[in-house]
Amino acid sequence: MEITREKALDYVRPFLKTRRYEHTVRVTDQAVDLAQRFGADTEKAEVASALHDYAKYKPLDLMKRWIETDRRLSKDLLDYHHELWHGPVGAYMLEQEIGLADPEILSAISSHTTGKKHMSLLDKIVFLADYIEPGRDFPGVDEVREIAETNLDGACALALKNTIVFLVSKERTVYPDTFHAYNDLI
Ligand code: DGI
Ligand code: FE
Ligand code: FE
């Protein structure tokens, strides 16, 4: 793999606010930790997590155009909250801009917010690292951290459950992939 952790972090830094960049570094460290614990490729875990929020601050009209024009991007994203767009759009932007070609890394970036059916080991690690990095303090995160010490699927399932319950409690929509990820792990 030609891209390293340092190159990936340097690439995204100008596109992120300071707080988001610091979150990105913490997710990267957390993902390496989880990769070691659960036997995933640590280099892929650190590159995917260094890049995961690349598109977080891209203009909405630009992301919308990507969804409308890239045949690989699910059109139903347009019917859900734009918060969900930065993962899938970011993956394809990186593919175009820096030649990121590793399908496992692209998948982990793409699914980091919503999860999806049949998540790979790397998908789960980036998803979970984003949820439990030490800067997070939403209700229930400590229990997810504790489960993550030993049980990757259990920790992902609880993170997904917490997110679903939170969204439902606010009467917000839930993207179907989040249910697919949850059902798959339960
Ligand atoms: O980008 P981050 O702030 O690091 O975190 P994220 O990529 O997980 O996405 C931000 C938020 O998106 C997350 O806290 C909850 C919200 N969200 C909105 N609709 C959905 C959703 N999350 C999931 N999993 N599914 C949804 O349908
Ligand atoms: Fe994100
Ligand atoms: Fe994130």
PDB file of C-alpha atoms and ligand atoms in Angstrom:
ATOM      1  CA  MET A   1       0.000   0.000   0.000  1.00  0.00           C
ATOM      2  CA  GLU A   2       1.594   3.298  -1.062  1.00  0.00           C
ATOM      3  CA  ILE A   3      -0.382   5.596   1.221  1.00  0.00           C
ATOM      4  CA  THR A   4       0.737   5.782   4.832  1.00  0.00           C
ATOM      5  CA  ARG A   5      -0.902   7.092   7.977  1.00  0.00           C
ATOM      6  CA  GLU A   6       1.124  10.327   7.827  1.00  0.00           C
ATOM      7  CA  LYS A   7       0.339  10.973   4.160  1.00  0.00           C
ATOM      8  CA  ALA A   8      -3.352  10.290   4.732  1.00  0.00           C
ATOM      9  CA  LEU A   9      -3.526  12.631   7.730  1.00  0.00           C
ATOM     10  CA  ASP A  10      -1.622  15.365   5.858  1.00  0.00           C
ATOM     11  CA  TYR A  11      -4.002  15.004   2.927  1.00  0.00           C
ATOM     12  CA  VAL A  12      -7.196  15.488   4.935  1.00  0.00           C
ATOM     13  CA  ARG A  13      -5.942  18.123   7.377  1.00  0.00           C
ATOM     14  CA  PRO A  14      -6.527  21.222   5.180  1.00  0.00           C
ATOM     15  CA  PHE A  15     -10.123  20.139   4.580  1.00  0.00           C
ATOM     16  CA  LEU A  16     -11.047  19.705   8.251  1.00  0.00           C
ATOM     17  CA  LYS A  17     -11.612  22.045  11.177  1.00  0.00           C
ATOM     18  CA  THR A  18      -9.112  21.638  14.021  1.00  0.00           C
ATOM     19  CA  ARG A  19     -11.574  19.771  16.217  1.00  0.00           C
ATOM     20  CA  ARG A  20     -12.451  17.381  13.413  1.00  0.00           C
ATOM     21  CA  TYR A  21      -8.785  16.792  12.621  1.00  0.00           C
ATOM     22  CA  GLU A  22      -8.092  15.960  16.262  1.00  0.00           C
ATOM     23  CA  HIS A  23     -11.063  13.558  16.217  1.00  0.00           C
ATOM     24  CA  THR A  24      -9.573  11.968  13.093  1.00  0.00           C
ATOM     25  CA  VAL A  25      -6.221  11.370  14.804  1.00  0.00           C
ATOM     26  CA  ARG A  26      -7.978   9.803  17.797  1.00  0.00           C
ATOM     27  CA  VAL A  27     -10.077   7.553  15.526  1.00  0.00           C
ATOM     28  CA  THR A  28      -6.875   6.485  13.770  1.00  0.00           C
ATOM     29  CA  ASP A  29      -5.181   5.522  17.037  1.00  0.00           C
ATOM     30  CA  GLN A  30      -8.332   3.791  18.248  1.00  0.00           C
ATOM     31  CA  ALA A  31      -8.628   1.840  14.994  1.00  0.00           C
ATOM     32  CA  VAL A  32      -5.035   0.599  15.224  1.00  0.00           C
ATOM     33  CA  ASP A  33      -5.743  -0.535  18.759  1.00  0.00           C
ATOM     34  CA  LEU A  34      -8.876  -2.426  17.672  1.00  0.00           C
ATOM     35  CA  ALA A  35      -7.097  -3.884  14.631  1.00  0.00           C
ATOM     36  CA  GLN A  36      -4.379  -5.322  16.863  1.00  0.00           C
ATOM     37  CA  ARG A  37      -6.959  -6.661  19.284  1.00  0.00           C
ATOM     38  CA  PHE A  38      -9.127  -8.343  16.662  1.00  0.00           C
ATOM     39  CA  GLY A  39      -6.491  -9.344  14.128  1.00  0.00           C
ATOM     40  CA  ALA A  40      -7.189  -6.914  11.296  1.00  0.00           C
ATOM     41  CA  ASP A  41      -4.661  -5.247   8.991  1.00  0.00           C
ATOM     42  CA  THR A  42      -3.380  -2.318  11.092  1.00  0.00           C
ATOM     43  CA  GLU A  43      -2.086  -0.343   8.091  1.00  0.00           C
ATOM     44  CA  LYS A  44      -5.443  -0.497   6.332  1.00  0.00           C
ATOM     45  CA  ALA A  45      -7.204   0.386   9.588  1.00  0.00           C
ATOM     46  CA  GLU A  46      -5.071   3.485  10.093  1.00  0.00           C
ATOM     47  CA  VAL A  47      -5.333   4.706   6.502  1.00  0.00           C
ATOM     48  CA  ALA A  48      -9.110   4.151   6.355  1.00  0.00           C
ATOM     49  CA  SER A  49      -9.673   5.931   9.654  1.00  0.00           C
ATOM     50  CA  ALA A  50      -7.297   8.788   8.812  1.00  0.00           C
ATOM     51  CA  LEU A  51      -9.419   9.380   5.693  1.00  0.00           C
ATOM     52  CA  HIS A  52     -12.886   8.543   7.060  1.00  0.00           C
ATOM     53  CA  ASP A  53     -14.231  12.103   7.540  1.00  0.00           C
ATOM     54  CA  TYR A  54     -12.458  13.620   4.522  1.00  0.00           C
ATOM     55  CA  ALA A  55     -15.718  14.889   2.964  1.00  0.00           C
ATOM     56  CA  LYS A  56     -17.304  16.089   6.228  1.00  0.00           C
ATOM     57  CA  TYR A  57     -17.186  19.768   5.199  1.00  0.00           C
ATOM     58  CA  LYS A  58     -17.622  19.454   1.443  1.00  0.00           C
ATOM     59  CA  PRO A  59     -20.409  21.697   0.109  1.00  0.00           C
ATOM     60  CA  LEU A  60     -23.779  19.951   0.078  1.00  0.00           C
ATOM     61  CA  ASP A  61     -24.443  20.785  -3.566  1.00  0.00           C
ATOM     62  CA  LEU A  62     -21.141  19.167  -4.553  1.00  0.00           C
ATOM     63  CA  MET A  63     -21.925  15.997  -2.590  1.00  0.00           C
ATOM     64  CA  LYS A  64     -25.439  15.958  -4.027  1.00  0.00           C
ATOM     65  CA  ARG A  65     -24.011  16.124  -7.543  1.00  0.00           C
ATOM     66  CA  TRP A  66     -21.714  13.196  -6.795  1.00  0.00           C
ATOM     67  CA  ILE A  67     -24.650  11.105  -5.587  1.00  0.00           C
ATOM     68  CA  GLU A  68     -26.694  12.027  -8.647  1.00  0.00           C
ATOM     69  CA  THR A  69     -23.945  11.299 -11.154  1.00  0.00           C
ATOM     70  CA  ASP A  70     -21.820   8.427  -9.801  1.00  0.00           C
ATOM     71  CA  ARG A  71     -23.723   5.263 -10.673  1.00  0.00           C
ATOM     72  CA  ARG A  72     -22.170   3.386  -7.762  1.00  0.00           C
ATOM     73  CA  LEU A  73     -23.677   5.746  -5.178  1.00  0.00           C
ATOM     74  CA  SER A  74     -27.108   4.787  -3.922  1.00  0.00           C
ATOM     75  CA  LYS A  75     -29.659   7.423  -4.992  1.00  0.00           C
ATOM     76  CA  ASP A  76     -31.705   6.812  -1.852  1.00  0.00           C
ATOM     77  CA  LEU A  77     -29.060   8.750   0.109  1.00  0.00           C
ATOM     78  CA  LEU A  78     -30.748  11.886  -1.263  1.00  0.00           C
ATOM     79  CA  ASP A  79     -33.914  10.983   0.664  1.00  0.00           C
ATOM     80  CA  TYR A  80     -32.049  10.878   3.991  1.00  0.00           C
ATOM     81  CA  HIS A  81     -30.124  13.368   6.106  1.00  0.00           C
ATOM     82  CA  HIS A  82     -27.093  14.937   4.429  1.00  0.00           C
ATOM     83  CA  GLU A  83     -25.046  13.934   7.493  1.00  0.00           C
ATOM     84  CA  LEU A  84     -24.943  10.489   5.911  1.00  0.00           C
ATOM     85  CA  TRP A  85     -23.401  11.605   2.625  1.00  0.00           C
ATOM     86  CA  HIS A  86     -19.796  12.295   3.648  1.00  0.00           C
ATOM     87  CA  GLY A  87     -18.821   8.622   4.014  1.00  0.00           C
ATOM     88  CA  PRO A  88     -19.880   7.228   0.635  1.00  0.00           C
ATOM     89  CA  VAL A  89     -19.122  10.439  -1.274  1.00  0.00           C
ATOM     90  CA  GLY A  90     -15.771  10.867   0.497  1.00  0.00           C
ATOM     91  CA  ALA A  91     -14.666   7.372  -0.508  1.00  0.00           C
ATOM     92  CA  TYR A  92     -15.260   8.031  -4.203  1.00  0.00           C
ATOM     93  CA  MET A  93     -13.753  11.521  -4.045  1.00  0.00           C
ATOM     94  CA  LEU A  94     -10.568  10.016  -2.573  1.00  0.00           C
ATOM     95  CA  GLU A  95     -10.566   7.340  -5.228  1.00  0.00           C
ATOM     96  CA  GLN A  96     -10.592  10.055  -7.891  1.00  0.00           C
ATOM     97  CA  GLU A  97      -8.280  12.563  -6.192  1.00  0.00           C
ATOM     98  CA  ILE A  98      -5.534  10.385  -4.753  1.00  0.00           C
ATOM     99  CA  GLY A  99      -6.117   7.113  -6.572  1.00  0.00           C
ATOM    100  CA  LEU A 100      -7.265   5.318  -3.443  1.00  0.00           C
ATOM    101  CA  ALA A 101      -8.101   1.919  -4.895  1.00  0.00           C
ATOM    102  CA  ASP A 102      -8.174  -0.604  -2.070  1.00  0.00           C
ATOM    103  CA  PRO A 103     -11.783  -1.873  -1.986  1.00  0.00           C
ATOM    104  CA  GLU A 104     -11.564  -2.740   1.707  1.00  0.00           C
ATOM    105  CA  ILE A 105     -10.472   0.780   2.628  1.00  0.00           C
ATOM    106  CA  LEU A 106     -13.067   2.355   0.320  1.00  0.00           C
ATOM    107  CA  SER A 107     -15.781   0.208   1.911  1.00  0.00           C
ATOM    108  CA  ALA A 108     -14.742   1.109   5.468  1.00  0.00           C
ATOM    109  CA  ILE A 109     -14.774   4.839   4.669  1.00  0.00           C
ATOM    110  CA  SER A 110     -18.062   4.535   2.815  1.00  0.00           C
ATOM    111  CA  SER A 111     -19.918   2.674   5.579  1.00  0.00           C
ATOM    112  CA  HIS A 112     -18.407   4.394   8.639  1.00  0.00           C
ATOM    113  CA  THR A 113     -21.535   6.396   9.548  1.00  0.00           C
ATOM    114  CA  THR A 114     -24.396   4.030   8.802  1.00  0.00           C
ATOM    115  CA  GLY A 115     -22.867   0.578   8.812  1.00  0.00           C
ATOM    116  CA  LYS A 116     -24.200  -1.899   6.255  1.00  0.00           C
ATOM    117  CA  LYS A 117     -25.174  -5.530   5.771  1.00  0.00           C
ATOM    118  CA  HIS A 118     -22.262  -8.010   5.952  1.00  0.00           C
ATOM    119  CA  MET A 119     -19.707  -5.578   7.355  1.00  0.00           C
ATOM    120  CA  SER A 120     -16.112  -6.751   7.023  1.00  0.00           C
ATOM    121  CA  LEU A 121     -13.677  -6.829   9.922  1.00  0.00           C
ATOM    122  CA  LEU A 122     -12.185  -3.546   8.685  1.00  0.00           C
ATOM    123  CA  ASP A 123     -15.640  -1.939   8.254  1.00  0.00           C
ATOM    124  CA  LYS A 124     -16.501  -2.805  11.851  1.00  0.00           C
ATOM    125  CA  ILE A 125     -13.219  -1.509  13.203  1.00  0.00           C
ATOM    126  CA  VAL A 126     -13.508   1.898  11.542  1.00  0.00           C
ATOM    127  CA  PHE A 127     -17.200   2.169  12.446  1.00  0.00           C
ATOM    128  CA  LEU A 128     -16.500   1.307  16.081  1.00  0.00           C
ATOM    129  CA  ALA A 129     -13.331   3.430  16.373  1.00  0.00           C
ATOM    130  CA  ASP A 130     -15.362   6.435  15.183  1.00  0.00           C
ATOM    131  CA  TYR A 131     -17.962   5.702  17.868  1.00  0.00           C
ATOM    132  CA  ILE A 132     -15.708   5.015  20.868  1.00  0.00           C
ATOM    133  CA  GLU A 133     -12.658   7.258  20.308  1.00  0.00           C
ATOM    134  CA  PRO A 134     -11.746   8.893  23.649  1.00  0.00           C
ATOM    135  CA  GLY A 135     -13.246  12.274  22.677  1.00  0.00           C
ATOM    136  CA  ARG A 136     -16.779  10.833  22.437  1.00  0.00           C
ATOM    137  CA  ASP A 137     -19.044  11.151  25.431  1.00  0.00           C
ATOM    138  CA  PHE A 138     -22.563  10.304  24.352  1.00  0.00           C
ATOM    139  CA  PRO A 139     -24.791   8.250  26.673  1.00  0.00           C
ATOM    140  CA  GLY A 140     -23.870   4.578  26.672  1.00  0.00           C
ATOM    141  CA  VAL A 141     -20.448   4.940  25.085  1.00  0.00           C
ATOM    142  CA  ASP A 142     -18.631   3.560  28.138  1.00  0.00           C
ATOM    143  CA  GLU A 143     -20.599   0.325  27.930  1.00  0.00           C
ATOM    144  CA  VAL A 144     -19.700   0.032  24.243  1.00  0.00           C
ATOM    145  CA  ARG A 145     -16.016   0.646  25.128  1.00  0.00           C
ATOM    146  CA  GLU A 146     -16.171  -2.103  27.720  1.00  0.00           C
ATOM    147  CA  ILE A 147     -17.700  -4.625  25.327  1.00  0.00           C
ATOM    148  CA  ALA A 148     -15.143  -3.594  22.693  1.00  0.00           C
ATOM    149  CA  GLU A 149     -12.408  -4.926  24.944  1.00  0.00           C
ATOM    150  CA  THR A 150     -13.437  -8.461  23.966  1.00  0.00           C
ATOM    151  CA  ASN A 151     -16.355  -8.537  21.533  1.00  0.00           C
ATOM    152  CA  LEU A 152     -16.246  -6.580  18.268  1.00  0.00           C
ATOM    153  CA  ASP A 153     -19.667  -7.640  16.971  1.00  0.00           C
ATOM    154  CA  GLY A 154     -21.322  -7.046  20.342  1.00  0.00           C
ATOM    155  CA  ALA A 155     -19.822  -3.567  20.569  1.00  0.00           C
ATOM    156  CA  CYS A 156     -20.908  -2.662  17.029  1.00  0.00           C
ATOM    157  CA  ALA A 157     -24.410  -3.994  17.683  1.00  0.00           C
ATOM    158  CA  LEU A 158     -24.779  -1.874  20.818  1.00  0.00           C
ATOM    159  CA  ALA A 159     -23.428   1.226  19.054  1.00  0.00           C
ATOM    160  CA  LEU A 160     -25.962   0.688  16.260  1.00  0.00           C
ATOM    161  CA  LYS A 161     -28.756   0.111  18.765  1.00  0.00           C
ATOM    162  CA  ASN A 162     -27.880   3.317  20.648  1.00  0.00           C
ATOM    163  CA  THR A 163     -27.856   5.292  17.395  1.00  0.00           C
ATOM    164  CA  ILE A 164     -31.181   3.824  16.249  1.00  0.00           C
ATOM    165  CA  VAL A 165     -32.803   4.496  19.635  1.00  0.00           C
ATOM    166  CA  PHE A 166     -31.419   8.054  19.635  1.00  0.00           C
ATOM    167  CA  LEU A 167     -32.671   8.787  16.118  1.00  0.00           C
ATOM    168  CA  VAL A 168     -36.102   7.284  16.818  1.00  0.00           C
ATOM    169  CA  SER A 169     -36.388   9.245  20.089  1.00  0.00           C
ATOM    170  CA  LYS A 170     -35.887  12.448  18.082  1.00  0.00           C
ATOM    171  CA  GLU A 171     -38.324  11.239  15.403  1.00  0.00           C
ATOM    172  CA  ARG A 172     -35.550  11.320  12.839  1.00  0.00           C
ATOM    173  CA  THR A 173     -35.307   8.921   9.926  1.00  0.00           C
ATOM    174  CA  VAL A 174     -33.012   5.901  10.083  1.00  0.00           C
ATOM    175  CA  TYR A 175     -31.110   4.933   6.952  1.00  0.00           C
ATOM    176  CA  PRO A 176     -31.934   1.305   6.001  1.00  0.00           C
ATOM    177  CA  ASP A 177     -28.255   0.236   6.044  1.00  0.00           C
ATOM    178  CA  THR A 178     -28.168   1.027   9.764  1.00  0.00           C
ATOM    179  CA  PHE A 179     -30.984  -1.496  10.319  1.00  0.00           C
ATOM    180  CA  HIS A 180     -29.267  -3.991   8.016  1.00  0.00           C
ATOM    181  CA  ALA A 181     -26.032  -3.683   9.995  1.00  0.00           C
ATOM    182  CA  TYR A 182     -27.897  -4.068  13.282  1.00  0.00           C
ATOM    183  CA  ASN A 183     -29.979  -7.071  12.154  1.00  0.00           C
ATOM    184  CA  ASP A 184     -26.911  -8.763  10.791  1.00  0.00           C
ATOM    185  CA  LEU A 185     -25.059  -8.537  14.114  1.00  0.00           C
ATOM    186  CA  ILE A 186     -27.980  -9.478  16.366  1.00  0.00           C
TER     187      ILE A 186
HETATM  188  O1  DGI B   1     -18.705  12.205  11.194  1.00  0.00           O
HETATM  189  P1  DGI B   1     -18.766  11.995  12.684  1.00  0.00           P
HETATM  190  O2  DGI B   1     -19.365  13.180  13.394  1.00  0.00           O
HETATM  191  O3  DGI B   1     -17.433  11.625  13.257  1.00  0.00           O
HETATM  192  O4  DGI B   1     -19.742  10.763  12.987  1.00  0.00           O
HETATM  193  P2  DGI B   1     -20.669   9.923  11.977  1.00  0.00           P
HETATM  194  O5  DGI B   1     -19.992   9.748  10.665  1.00  0.00           O
HETATM  195  O6  DGI B   1     -21.040   8.688  12.728  1.00  0.00           O
HETATM  196  O7  DGI B   1     -21.995  10.717  11.604  1.00  0.00           O
HETATM  197  C1  DGI B   1     -22.666  11.695  12.278  1.00  0.00           C
HETATM  198  C2  DGI B   1     -24.060  11.345  12.753  1.00  0.00           C
HETATM  199  O8  DGI B   1     -24.976  10.931  11.785  1.00  0.00           O
HETATM  200  C3  DGI B   1     -24.234  10.284  13.811  1.00  0.00           C
HETATM  201  O9  DGI B   1     -23.866  10.746  15.077  1.00  0.00           O
HETATM  202  C4  DGI B   1     -25.728  10.061  13.824  1.00  0.00           C
HETATM  203  C5  DGI B   1     -26.184  10.698  12.540  1.00  0.00           C
HETATM  204  N1  DGI B   1     -27.149   9.961  11.755  1.00  0.00           N
HETATM  205  C6  DGI B   1     -28.180  10.545  11.130  1.00  0.00           C
HETATM  206  N2  DGI B   1     -28.926   9.630  10.500  1.00  0.00           N
HETATM  207  C7  DGI B   1     -28.359   8.428  10.716  1.00  0.00           C
HETATM  208  C8  DGI B   1     -27.209   8.629  11.495  1.00  0.00           C
HETATM  209  N3  DGI B   1     -26.416   7.602  11.864  1.00  0.00           N
HETATM  210  C9  DGI B   1     -26.766   6.362  11.462  1.00  0.00           C
HETATM  211  N4  DGI B   1     -25.994   5.315  11.829  1.00  0.00           N
HETATM  212  N5  DGI B   1     -27.873   6.104  10.692  1.00  0.00           N
HETATM  213  C10 DGI B   1     -28.708   7.103  10.296  1.00  0.00           C
HETATM  214  O10 DGI B   1     -29.701   6.860   9.601  1.00  0.00           O
HETATM  215 FE    FE B   2     -18.153  10.677   9.869  1.00  0.00          FE
HETATM  216 FE    FE B   3     -15.735  10.615  12.426  1.00  0.00          FE
END
